[in-house]
GROMACS .gro file of N, CA and C in nm:
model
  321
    1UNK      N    1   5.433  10.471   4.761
    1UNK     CA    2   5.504  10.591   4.800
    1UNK      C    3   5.592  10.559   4.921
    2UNK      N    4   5.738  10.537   4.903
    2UNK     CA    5   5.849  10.506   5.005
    2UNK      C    6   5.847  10.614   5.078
    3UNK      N    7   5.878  10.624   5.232
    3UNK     CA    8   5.887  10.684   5.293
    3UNK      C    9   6.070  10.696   5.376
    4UNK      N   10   6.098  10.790   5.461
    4UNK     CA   11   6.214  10.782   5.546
    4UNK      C   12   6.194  10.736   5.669
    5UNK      N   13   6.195  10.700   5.792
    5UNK     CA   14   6.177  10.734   5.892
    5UNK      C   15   6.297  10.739   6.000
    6UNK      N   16   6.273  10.878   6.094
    6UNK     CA   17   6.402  10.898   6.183
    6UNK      C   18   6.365  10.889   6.322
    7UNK      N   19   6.495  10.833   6.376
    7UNK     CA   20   6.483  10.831   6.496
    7UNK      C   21   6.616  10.876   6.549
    8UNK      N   22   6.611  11.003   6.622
    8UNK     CA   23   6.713  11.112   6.704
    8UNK      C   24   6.625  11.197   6.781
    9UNK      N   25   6.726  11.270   6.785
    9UNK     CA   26   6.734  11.422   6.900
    9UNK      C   27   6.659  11.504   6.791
   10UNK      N   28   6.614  11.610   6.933
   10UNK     CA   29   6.518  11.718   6.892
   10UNK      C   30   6.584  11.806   6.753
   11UNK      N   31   6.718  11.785   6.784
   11UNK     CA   32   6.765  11.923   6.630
   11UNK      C   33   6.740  11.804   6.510
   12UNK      N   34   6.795  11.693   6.531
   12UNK     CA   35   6.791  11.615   6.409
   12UNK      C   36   6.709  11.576   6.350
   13UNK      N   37   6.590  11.522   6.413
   13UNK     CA   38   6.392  11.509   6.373
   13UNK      C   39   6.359  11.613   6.319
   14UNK      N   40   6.333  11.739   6.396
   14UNK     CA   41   6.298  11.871   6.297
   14UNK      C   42   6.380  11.918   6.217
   15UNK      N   43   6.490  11.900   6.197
   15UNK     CA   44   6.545  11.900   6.048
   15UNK      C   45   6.510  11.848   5.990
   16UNK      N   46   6.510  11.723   5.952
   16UNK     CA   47   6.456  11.577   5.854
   16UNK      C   48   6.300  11.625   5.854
   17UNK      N   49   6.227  11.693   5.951
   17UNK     CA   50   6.079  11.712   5.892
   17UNK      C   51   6.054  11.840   5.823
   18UNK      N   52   6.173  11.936   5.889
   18UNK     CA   53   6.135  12.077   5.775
   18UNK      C   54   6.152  12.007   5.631
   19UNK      N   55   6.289  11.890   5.600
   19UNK     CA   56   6.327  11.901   5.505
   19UNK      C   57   6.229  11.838   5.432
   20UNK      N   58   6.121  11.765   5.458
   20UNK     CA   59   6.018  11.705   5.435
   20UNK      C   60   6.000  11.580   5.406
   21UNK      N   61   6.053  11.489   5.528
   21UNK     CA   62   6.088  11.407   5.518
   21UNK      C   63   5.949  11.373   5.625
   22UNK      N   64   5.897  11.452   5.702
   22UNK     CA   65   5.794  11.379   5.801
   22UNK      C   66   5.636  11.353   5.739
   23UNK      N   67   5.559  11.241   5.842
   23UNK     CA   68   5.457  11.192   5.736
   23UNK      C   69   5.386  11.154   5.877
   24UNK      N   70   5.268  11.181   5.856
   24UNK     CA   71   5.135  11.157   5.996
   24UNK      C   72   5.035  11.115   5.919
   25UNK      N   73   5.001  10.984   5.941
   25UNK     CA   74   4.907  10.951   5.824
   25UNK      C   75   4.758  10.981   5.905
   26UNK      N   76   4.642  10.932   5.860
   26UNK     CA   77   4.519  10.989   5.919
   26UNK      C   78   4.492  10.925   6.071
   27UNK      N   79   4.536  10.787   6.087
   27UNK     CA   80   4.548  10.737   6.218
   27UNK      C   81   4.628  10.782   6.318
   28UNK      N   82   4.724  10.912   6.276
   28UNK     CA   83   4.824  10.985   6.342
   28UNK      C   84   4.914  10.864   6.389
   29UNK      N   85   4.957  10.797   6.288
   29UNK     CA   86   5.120  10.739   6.327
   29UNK      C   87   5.213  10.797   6.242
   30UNK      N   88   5.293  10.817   6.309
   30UNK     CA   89   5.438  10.890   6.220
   30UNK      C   90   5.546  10.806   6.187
   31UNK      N   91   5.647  10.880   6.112
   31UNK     CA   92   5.733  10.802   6.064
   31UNK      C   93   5.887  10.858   6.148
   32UNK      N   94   5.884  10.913   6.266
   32UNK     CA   95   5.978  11.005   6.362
   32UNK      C   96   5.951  10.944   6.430
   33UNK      N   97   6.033  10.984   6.491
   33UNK     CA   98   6.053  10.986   6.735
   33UNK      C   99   6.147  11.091   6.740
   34UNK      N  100   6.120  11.194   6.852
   34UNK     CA  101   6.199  11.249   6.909
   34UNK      C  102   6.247  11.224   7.031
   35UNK      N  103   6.378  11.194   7.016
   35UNK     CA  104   6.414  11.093   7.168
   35UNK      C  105   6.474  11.189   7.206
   36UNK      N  106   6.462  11.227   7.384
   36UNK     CA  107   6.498  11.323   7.464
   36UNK      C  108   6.544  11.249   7.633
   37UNK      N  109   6.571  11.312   7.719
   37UNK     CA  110   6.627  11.203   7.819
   37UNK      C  111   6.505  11.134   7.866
   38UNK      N  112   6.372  11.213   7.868
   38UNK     CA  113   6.257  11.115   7.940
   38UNK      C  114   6.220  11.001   7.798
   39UNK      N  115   6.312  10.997   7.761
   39UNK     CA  116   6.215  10.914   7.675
   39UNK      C  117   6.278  10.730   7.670
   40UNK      N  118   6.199  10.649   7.724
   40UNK     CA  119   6.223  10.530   7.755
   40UNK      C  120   6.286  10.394   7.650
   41UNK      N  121   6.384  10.358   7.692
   41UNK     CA  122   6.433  10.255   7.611
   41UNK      C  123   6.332  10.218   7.483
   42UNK      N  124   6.219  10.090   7.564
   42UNK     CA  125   6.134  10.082   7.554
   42UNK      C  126   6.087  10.129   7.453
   43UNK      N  127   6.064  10.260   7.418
   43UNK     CA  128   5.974  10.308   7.330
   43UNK      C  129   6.046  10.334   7.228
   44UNK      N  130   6.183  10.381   7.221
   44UNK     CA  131   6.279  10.410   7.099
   44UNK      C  132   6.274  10.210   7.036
   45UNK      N  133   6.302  10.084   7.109
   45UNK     CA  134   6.304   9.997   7.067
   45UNK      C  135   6.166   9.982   6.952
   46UNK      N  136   6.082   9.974   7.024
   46UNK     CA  137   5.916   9.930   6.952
   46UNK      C  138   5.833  10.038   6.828
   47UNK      N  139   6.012  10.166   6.864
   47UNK     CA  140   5.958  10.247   6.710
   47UNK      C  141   6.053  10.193   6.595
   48UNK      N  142   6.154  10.148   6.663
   48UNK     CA  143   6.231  10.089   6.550
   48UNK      C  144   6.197   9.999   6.474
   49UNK      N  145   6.136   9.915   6.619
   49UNK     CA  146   6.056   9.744   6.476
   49UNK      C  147   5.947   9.794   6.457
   50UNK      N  148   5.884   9.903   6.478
   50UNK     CA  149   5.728   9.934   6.397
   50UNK      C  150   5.805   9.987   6.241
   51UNK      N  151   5.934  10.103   6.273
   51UNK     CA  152   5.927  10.149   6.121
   51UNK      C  153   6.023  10.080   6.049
   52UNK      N  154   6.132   9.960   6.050
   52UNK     CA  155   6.136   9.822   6.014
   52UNK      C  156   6.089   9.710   6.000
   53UNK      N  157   5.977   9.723   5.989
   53UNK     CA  158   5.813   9.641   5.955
   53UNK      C  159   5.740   9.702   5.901
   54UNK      N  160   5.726   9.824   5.850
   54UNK     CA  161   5.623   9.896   5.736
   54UNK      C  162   5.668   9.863   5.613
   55UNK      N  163   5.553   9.868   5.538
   55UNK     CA  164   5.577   9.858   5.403
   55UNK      C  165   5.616   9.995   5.341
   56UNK      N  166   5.550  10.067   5.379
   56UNK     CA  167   5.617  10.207   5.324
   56UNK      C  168   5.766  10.298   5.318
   57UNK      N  169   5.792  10.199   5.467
   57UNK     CA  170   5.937  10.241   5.453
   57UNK      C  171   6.043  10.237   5.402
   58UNK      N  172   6.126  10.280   5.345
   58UNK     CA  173   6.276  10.262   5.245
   58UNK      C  174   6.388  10.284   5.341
   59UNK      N  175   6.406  10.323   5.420
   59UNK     CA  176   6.469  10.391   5.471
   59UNK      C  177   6.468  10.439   5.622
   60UNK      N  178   6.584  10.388   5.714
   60UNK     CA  179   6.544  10.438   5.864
   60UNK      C  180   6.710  10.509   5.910
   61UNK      N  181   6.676  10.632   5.904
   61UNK     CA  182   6.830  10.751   5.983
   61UNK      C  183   6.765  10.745   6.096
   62UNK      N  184   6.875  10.666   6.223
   62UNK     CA  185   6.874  10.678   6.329
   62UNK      C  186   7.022  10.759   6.371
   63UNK      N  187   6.993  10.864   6.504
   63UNK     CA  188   7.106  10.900   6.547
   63UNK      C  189   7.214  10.800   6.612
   64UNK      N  190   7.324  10.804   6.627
   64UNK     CA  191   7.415  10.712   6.647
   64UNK      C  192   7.430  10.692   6.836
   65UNK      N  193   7.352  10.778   6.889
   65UNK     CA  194   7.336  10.746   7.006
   65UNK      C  195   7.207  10.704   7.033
   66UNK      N  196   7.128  10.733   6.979
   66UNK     CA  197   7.003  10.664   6.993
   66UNK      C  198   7.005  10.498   6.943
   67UNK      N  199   7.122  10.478   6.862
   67UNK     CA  200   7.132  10.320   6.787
   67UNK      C  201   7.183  10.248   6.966
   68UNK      N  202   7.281  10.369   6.995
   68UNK     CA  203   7.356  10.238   7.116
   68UNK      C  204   7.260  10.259   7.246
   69UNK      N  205   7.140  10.295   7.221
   69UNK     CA  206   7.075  10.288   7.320
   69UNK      C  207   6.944  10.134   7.298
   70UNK      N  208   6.967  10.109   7.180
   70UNK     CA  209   6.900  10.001   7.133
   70UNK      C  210   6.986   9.939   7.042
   71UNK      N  211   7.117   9.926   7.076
   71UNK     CA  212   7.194   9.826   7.007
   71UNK      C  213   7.191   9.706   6.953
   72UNK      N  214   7.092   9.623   7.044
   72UNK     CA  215   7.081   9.487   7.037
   72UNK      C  216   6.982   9.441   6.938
   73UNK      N  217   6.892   9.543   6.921
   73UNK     CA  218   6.791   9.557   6.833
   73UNK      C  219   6.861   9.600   6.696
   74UNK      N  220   6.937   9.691   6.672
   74UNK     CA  221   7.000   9.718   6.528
   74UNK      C  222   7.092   9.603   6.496
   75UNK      N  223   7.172   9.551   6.610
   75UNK     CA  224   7.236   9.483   6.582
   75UNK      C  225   7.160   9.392   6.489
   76UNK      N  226   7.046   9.326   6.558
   76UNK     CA  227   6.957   9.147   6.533
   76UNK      C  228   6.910   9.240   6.390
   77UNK      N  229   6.853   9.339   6.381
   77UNK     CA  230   6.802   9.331   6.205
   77UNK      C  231   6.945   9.356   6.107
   78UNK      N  232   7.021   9.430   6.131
   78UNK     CA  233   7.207   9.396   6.043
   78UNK      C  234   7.194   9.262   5.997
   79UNK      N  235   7.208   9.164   6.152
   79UNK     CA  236   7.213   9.045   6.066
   79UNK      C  237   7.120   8.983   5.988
   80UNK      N  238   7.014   9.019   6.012
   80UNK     CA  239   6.893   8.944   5.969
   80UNK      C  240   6.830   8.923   5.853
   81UNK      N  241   6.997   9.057   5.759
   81UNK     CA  242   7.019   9.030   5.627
   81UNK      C  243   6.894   9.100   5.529
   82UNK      N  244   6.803   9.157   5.587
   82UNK     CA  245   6.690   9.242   5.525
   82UNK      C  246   6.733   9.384   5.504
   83UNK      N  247   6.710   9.386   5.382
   83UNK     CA  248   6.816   9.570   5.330
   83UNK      C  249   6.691   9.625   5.350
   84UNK      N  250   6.587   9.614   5.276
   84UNK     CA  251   6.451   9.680   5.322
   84UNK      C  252   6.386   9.693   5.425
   85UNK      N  253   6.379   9.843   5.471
   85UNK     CA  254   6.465   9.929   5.497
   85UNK      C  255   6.605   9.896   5.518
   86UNK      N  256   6.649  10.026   5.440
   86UNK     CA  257   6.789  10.034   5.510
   86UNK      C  258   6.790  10.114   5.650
   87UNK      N  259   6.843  10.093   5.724
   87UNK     CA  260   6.907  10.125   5.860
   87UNK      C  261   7.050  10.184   5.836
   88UNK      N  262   7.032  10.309   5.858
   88UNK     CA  263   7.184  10.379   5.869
   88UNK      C  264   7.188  10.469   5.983
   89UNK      N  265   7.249  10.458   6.050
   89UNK     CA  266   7.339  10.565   6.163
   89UNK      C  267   7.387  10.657   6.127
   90UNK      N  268   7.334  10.761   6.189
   90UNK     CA  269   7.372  10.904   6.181
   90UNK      C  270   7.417  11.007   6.257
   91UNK      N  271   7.529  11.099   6.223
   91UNK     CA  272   7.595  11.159   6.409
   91UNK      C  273   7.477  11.288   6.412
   92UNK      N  274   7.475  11.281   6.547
   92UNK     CA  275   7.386  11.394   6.618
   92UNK      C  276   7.498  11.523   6.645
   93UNK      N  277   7.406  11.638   6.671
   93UNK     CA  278   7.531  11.736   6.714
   93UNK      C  279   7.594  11.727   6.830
   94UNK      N  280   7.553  11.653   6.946
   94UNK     CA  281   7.610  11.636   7.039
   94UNK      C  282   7.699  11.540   7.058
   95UNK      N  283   7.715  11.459   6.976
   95UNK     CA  284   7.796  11.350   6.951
   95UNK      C  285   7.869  11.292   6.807
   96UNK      N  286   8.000  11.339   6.810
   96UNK     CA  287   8.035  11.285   6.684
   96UNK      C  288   8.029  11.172   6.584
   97UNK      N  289   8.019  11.104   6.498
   97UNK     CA  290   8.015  11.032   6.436
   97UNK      C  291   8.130  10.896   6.494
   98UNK      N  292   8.154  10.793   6.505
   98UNK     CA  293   8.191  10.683   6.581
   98UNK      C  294   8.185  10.553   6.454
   99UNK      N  295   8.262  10.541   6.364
   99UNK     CA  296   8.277  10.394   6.274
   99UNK      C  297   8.259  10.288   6.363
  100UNK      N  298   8.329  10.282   6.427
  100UNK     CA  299   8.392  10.169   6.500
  100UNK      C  300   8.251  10.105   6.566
  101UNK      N  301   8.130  10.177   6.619
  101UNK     CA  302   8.018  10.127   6.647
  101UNK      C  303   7.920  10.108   6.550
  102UNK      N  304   7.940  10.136   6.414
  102UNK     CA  305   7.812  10.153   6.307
  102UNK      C  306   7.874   9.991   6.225
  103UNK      N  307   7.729   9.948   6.259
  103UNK     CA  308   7.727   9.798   6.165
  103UNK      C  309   7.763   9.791   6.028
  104UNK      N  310   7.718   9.904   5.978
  104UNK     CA  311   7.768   9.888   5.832
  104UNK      C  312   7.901   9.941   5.817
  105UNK      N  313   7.966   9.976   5.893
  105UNK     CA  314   8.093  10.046   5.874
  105UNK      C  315   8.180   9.915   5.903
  106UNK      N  316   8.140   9.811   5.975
  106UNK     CA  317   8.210   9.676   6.064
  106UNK      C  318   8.244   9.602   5.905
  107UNK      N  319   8.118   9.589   5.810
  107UNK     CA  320   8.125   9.460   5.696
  107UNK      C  321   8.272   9.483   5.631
   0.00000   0.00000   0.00000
């Protein structure tokens, strides 16, 4: 059973989980982050390579400001040539959508 997992802002997470896209398995790990200003580099990085290292995952919508806050990290899996998960960038409402920074928009 493939899963999504997102990583954005508070409107964009609870959208993607009304839409039923969210998943808490019995060990209470999720397949979200809600990144807000307290929320540390650090931790948006080490959710990214946790939910680009599951097997369950198909799929990772990150907001497009949350990508350039861990750039270096989206960048190294782009190249690293692994589609599983896909990694796609997504605009938040506070910030428009931006080609010119989205890896897959570069190929």
């Amino acid at each position: 059973d493939m899963k999504i997992g997102v990583i954005g802002d508070e409107d964009t997470v609870t959208g993607m989980v009304l839409a039923g896209v969210g998943h808490v398995d019995g060990q209470g790990k999720k397949n979200f982050l809600v990144v807000d200003a307290k929320t540390h580099q650090r931790e948006i990085e080490d959710t990214f390579q946790e939910l680009t290292s599951r097997k369950d995952i198909a799929m990772v919508l990150i907001t497009q400001s949350c990508a350039e806050i861990i750039r270096q990290a989206v960048d190294a899996y782009s190249v690293s040539g692994q589609v599983v998960p896909t990694v796609l960038e997504i605009p938040s409402k506070e910030q428009p959508y931006d080609p010119r920074k989205d890896a897959i928009m570069q190929r």
